[in-house]
Amino acid sequence: HVQLVESGGGSAQAGGSLRLFCVVAEFSKNTKCMGWFRQAPGKGREGLAAIDNDGHTRYADSVKDRFAISQDNTKNFLYLQMNNLKPEDTSMYYCAADLPGGSQCNFGYWGQGTQVTVS
């Protein structure tokens, strides 16, 4: 099944940028979409951005116009470019892939997360 490993997290100043990477092992042609999520301590998981096989993207209002999701042509790498970072962006960030089957995006594969801290 799909395996995901994130990297690229770290510390940044408010207003700065970071780029997150997700290596997608065993990518399945049946994967309909991939995305980025985050979860801060004591808070629920928040969906940030998603991309489908046609390259269509969608974003949460909280990150729209600041974050950008993209994939390479092989779909073995998923990226999240984060600009104009804010302290409230501090969180653990997760890469996700959807489960095979169905017609809707249903995220079921998760990476281990990478920490982003903005001060």
PDB file of C-alpha atoms in Angstrom:
ATOM      1  CA  HIS A   1       0.000   0.000   0.000  1.00  0.00           C
ATOM      2  CA  VAL A   2       0.981   3.662  -0.277  1.00  0.00           C
ATOM      3  CA  GLN A   3       3.713   4.785   2.104  1.00  0.00           C
ATOM      4  CA  LEU A   4       4.385   8.439   2.873  1.00  0.00           C
ATOM      5  CA  VAL A   5       7.382  10.158   4.473  1.00  0.00           C
ATOM      6  CA  GLU A   6       7.393  13.899   5.145  1.00  0.00           C
ATOM      7  CA  SER A   7      10.355  16.216   5.575  1.00  0.00           C
ATOM      8  CA  GLY A   8      11.162  19.902   5.344  1.00  0.00           C
ATOM      9  CA  GLY A   9       9.650  21.084   8.580  1.00  0.00           C
ATOM     10  CA  GLY A  10      11.511  23.288  10.994  1.00  0.00           C
ATOM     11  CA  SER A  11      11.476  26.758  12.452  1.00  0.00           C
ATOM     12  CA  ALA A  12      10.709  29.989  10.640  1.00  0.00           C
ATOM     13  CA  GLN A  13      10.090  33.606  11.460  1.00  0.00           C
ATOM     14  CA  ALA A  14       6.662  35.094  10.902  1.00  0.00           C
ATOM     15  CA  GLY A  15       6.469  36.228   7.299  1.00  0.00           C
ATOM     16  CA  GLY A  16       8.991  33.628   6.226  1.00  0.00           C
ATOM     17  CA  SER A  17       8.656  30.517   4.062  1.00  0.00           C
ATOM     18  CA  LEU A  18       9.138  26.776   4.310  1.00  0.00           C
ATOM     19  CA  ARG A  19       8.706  23.983   1.776  1.00  0.00           C
ATOM     20  CA  LEU A  20       7.474  20.601   2.903  1.00  0.00           C
ATOM     21  CA  PHE A  21       8.255  17.421   1.007  1.00  0.00           C
ATOM     22  CA  CYS A  22       6.478  14.087   0.960  1.00  0.00           C
ATOM     23  CA  VAL A  23       8.029  11.022  -0.605  1.00  0.00           C
ATOM     24  CA  VAL A  24       5.291   8.746  -1.892  1.00  0.00           C
ATOM     25  CA  ALA A  25       6.387   5.109  -2.013  1.00  0.00           C
ATOM     26  CA  GLU A  26       4.275   2.478  -3.714  1.00  0.00           C
ATOM     27  CA  PHE A  27       2.116   5.136  -5.368  1.00  0.00           C
ATOM     28  CA  SER A  28      -0.983   3.496  -6.773  1.00  0.00           C
ATOM     29  CA  LYS A  29      -2.541   4.469 -10.075  1.00  0.00           C
ATOM     30  CA  ASN A  30      -5.815   4.124  -8.188  1.00  0.00           C
ATOM     31  CA  THR A  31      -4.903   7.018  -5.898  1.00  0.00           C
ATOM     32  CA  LYS A  32      -7.360   9.753  -6.791  1.00  0.00           C
ATOM     33  CA  CYS A  33      -6.000  12.548  -4.668  1.00  0.00           C
ATOM     34  CA  MET A  34      -3.355  13.567  -2.164  1.00  0.00           C
ATOM     35  CA  GLY A  35      -3.281  16.259   0.449  1.00  0.00           C
ATOM     36  CA  TRP A  36      -1.681  18.035   3.358  1.00  0.00           C
ATOM     37  CA  PHE A  37      -3.157  18.269   6.838  1.00  0.00           C
ATOM     38  CA  ARG A  38      -1.995  19.655  10.156  1.00  0.00           C
ATOM     39  CA  GLN A  39      -2.790  19.088  13.791  1.00  0.00           C
ATOM     40  CA  ALA A  40      -1.684  21.192  16.722  1.00  0.00           C
ATOM     41  CA  PRO A  41      -1.705  19.904  20.318  1.00  0.00           C
ATOM     42  CA  GLY A  42      -5.224  19.920  21.732  1.00  0.00           C
ATOM     43  CA  LYS A  43      -6.796  20.703  18.366  1.00  0.00           C
ATOM     44  CA  GLY A  44      -8.479  18.665  15.685  1.00  0.00           C
ATOM     45  CA  ARG A  45      -6.906  17.741  12.389  1.00  0.00           C
ATOM     46  CA  GLU A  46      -7.259  20.455   9.752  1.00  0.00           C
ATOM     47  CA  GLY A  47      -7.241  19.802   6.029  1.00  0.00           C
ATOM     48  CA  LEU A  48      -5.088  22.380   4.267  1.00  0.00           C
ATOM     49  CA  ALA A  49      -4.727  21.498   0.619  1.00  0.00           C
ATOM     50  CA  ALA A  50      -5.531  18.710  -1.819  1.00  0.00           C
ATOM     51  CA  ILE A  51      -4.627  17.847  -5.389  1.00  0.00           C
ATOM     52  CA  ASP A  52      -6.283  15.309  -7.682  1.00  0.00           C
ATOM     53  CA  ASN A  53      -4.901  13.308 -10.585  1.00  0.00           C
ATOM     54  CA  ASP A  54      -5.858  16.069 -13.018  1.00  0.00           C
ATOM     55  CA  GLY A  55      -3.867  18.596 -11.044  1.00  0.00           C
ATOM     56  CA  HIS A  56      -6.897  20.392  -9.663  1.00  0.00           C
ATOM     57  CA  THR A  57      -6.217  21.903  -6.270  1.00  0.00           C
ATOM     58  CA  ARG A  58      -8.286  23.188  -3.396  1.00  0.00           C
ATOM     59  CA  TYR A  59      -7.327  24.958  -0.205  1.00  0.00           C
ATOM     60  CA  ALA A  60      -8.644  25.760   3.220  1.00  0.00           C
ATOM     61  CA  ASP A  61      -9.493  29.425   3.689  1.00  0.00           C
ATOM     62  CA  SER A  62      -6.855  29.652   6.417  1.00  0.00           C
ATOM     63  CA  VAL A  63      -4.032  28.995   3.948  1.00  0.00           C
ATOM     64  CA  LYS A  64      -5.442  30.087   0.613  1.00  0.00           C
ATOM     65  CA  ASP A  65      -3.118  32.495  -1.212  1.00  0.00           C
ATOM     66  CA  ARG A  66      -0.254  31.597   1.157  1.00  0.00           C
ATOM     67  CA  PHE A  67       0.265  27.847   0.642  1.00  0.00           C
ATOM     68  CA  ALA A  68       0.592  25.908  -2.616  1.00  0.00           C
ATOM     69  CA  ILE A  69       0.351  22.148  -3.129  1.00  0.00           C
ATOM     70  CA  SER A  70       2.050  20.471  -6.066  1.00  0.00           C
ATOM     71  CA  GLN A  71       3.285  17.099  -7.336  1.00  0.00           C
ATOM     72  CA  ASP A  72       6.059  16.039  -9.642  1.00  0.00           C
ATOM     73  CA  ASN A  73       5.144  14.256 -12.875  1.00  0.00           C
ATOM     74  CA  THR A  74       5.922  10.836 -11.443  1.00  0.00           C
ATOM     75  CA  LYS A  75       3.619  11.546  -8.486  1.00  0.00           C
ATOM     76  CA  ASN A  76       6.302  10.158  -6.220  1.00  0.00           C
ATOM     77  CA  PHE A  77       6.824  13.534  -4.581  1.00  0.00           C
ATOM     78  CA  LEU A  78       4.265  15.855  -3.068  1.00  0.00           C
ATOM     79  CA  TYR A  79       5.119  19.384  -1.987  1.00  0.00           C
ATOM     80  CA  LEU A  80       3.634  22.141   0.131  1.00  0.00           C
ATOM     81  CA  GLN A  81       5.113  25.586  -0.368  1.00  0.00           C
ATOM     82  CA  MET A  82       4.266  27.750   2.635  1.00  0.00           C
ATOM     83  CA  ASN A  83       4.718  31.506   2.364  1.00  0.00           C
ATOM     84  CA  ASN A  84       3.935  34.396   4.664  1.00  0.00           C
ATOM     85  CA  LEU A  85       3.949  32.057   7.641  1.00  0.00           C
ATOM     86  CA  LYS A  86       2.123  33.067  10.787  1.00  0.00           C
ATOM     87  CA  PRO A  87       2.579  31.895  14.400  1.00  0.00           C
ATOM     88  CA  GLU A  88      -0.803  30.160  14.149  1.00  0.00           C
ATOM     89  CA  ASP A  89       0.658  27.938  11.417  1.00  0.00           C
ATOM     90  CA  THR A  90       2.714  26.224  14.127  1.00  0.00           C
ATOM     91  CA  SER A  91       1.640  22.590  14.026  1.00  0.00           C
ATOM     92  CA  MET A  92       2.530  19.051  12.999  1.00  0.00           C
ATOM     93  CA  TYR A  93       2.019  18.686   9.254  1.00  0.00           C
ATOM     94  CA  TYR A  94       0.982  15.438   7.595  1.00  0.00           C
ATOM     95  CA  CYS A  95       0.973  14.196   4.033  1.00  0.00           C
ATOM     96  CA  ALA A  96      -1.987  11.994   3.080  1.00  0.00           C
ATOM     97  CA  ALA A  97      -3.173   9.825   0.205  1.00  0.00           C
ATOM     98  CA  ASP A  98      -6.639   8.547  -0.411  1.00  0.00           C
ATOM     99  CA  LEU A  99      -7.783   4.957  -0.243  1.00  0.00           C
ATOM    100  CA  PRO A 100      -8.468   3.051  -3.452  1.00  0.00           C
ATOM    101  CA  GLY A 101     -12.024   2.616  -4.577  1.00  0.00           C
ATOM    102  CA  GLY A 102     -14.978   4.938  -4.529  1.00  0.00           C
ATOM    103  CA  SER A 103     -15.390   8.114  -6.493  1.00  0.00           C
ATOM    104  CA  GLN A 104     -14.725  10.604  -3.709  1.00  0.00           C
ATOM    105  CA  CYS A 105     -11.429  11.482  -2.136  1.00  0.00           C
ATOM    106  CA  ASN A 106     -11.137   9.521   1.114  1.00  0.00           C
ATOM    107  CA  PHE A 107      -7.801  10.012   2.863  1.00  0.00           C
ATOM    108  CA  GLY A 108      -6.615   6.848   4.547  1.00  0.00           C
ATOM    109  CA  TYR A 109      -2.833   6.735   4.228  1.00  0.00           C
ATOM    110  CA  TRP A 110      -0.789   9.070   6.441  1.00  0.00           C
ATOM    111  CA  GLY A 111       2.808   9.983   6.947  1.00  0.00           C
ATOM    112  CA  GLN A 112       4.455  10.313  10.352  1.00  0.00           C
ATOM    113  CA  GLY A 113       4.366  14.113  10.274  1.00  0.00           C
ATOM    114  CA  THR A 114       6.882  16.942  10.258  1.00  0.00           C
ATOM    115  CA  GLN A 115       6.865  19.772  12.795  1.00  0.00           C
ATOM    116  CA  VAL A 116       6.599  23.405  11.734  1.00  0.00           C
ATOM    117  CA  THR A 117       7.194  26.146  14.290  1.00  0.00           C
ATOM    118  CA  VAL A 118       6.667  29.821  13.470  1.00  0.00           C
ATOM    119  CA  SER A 119       7.727  32.546  15.864  1.00  0.00           C
TER     120      SER A 119
END
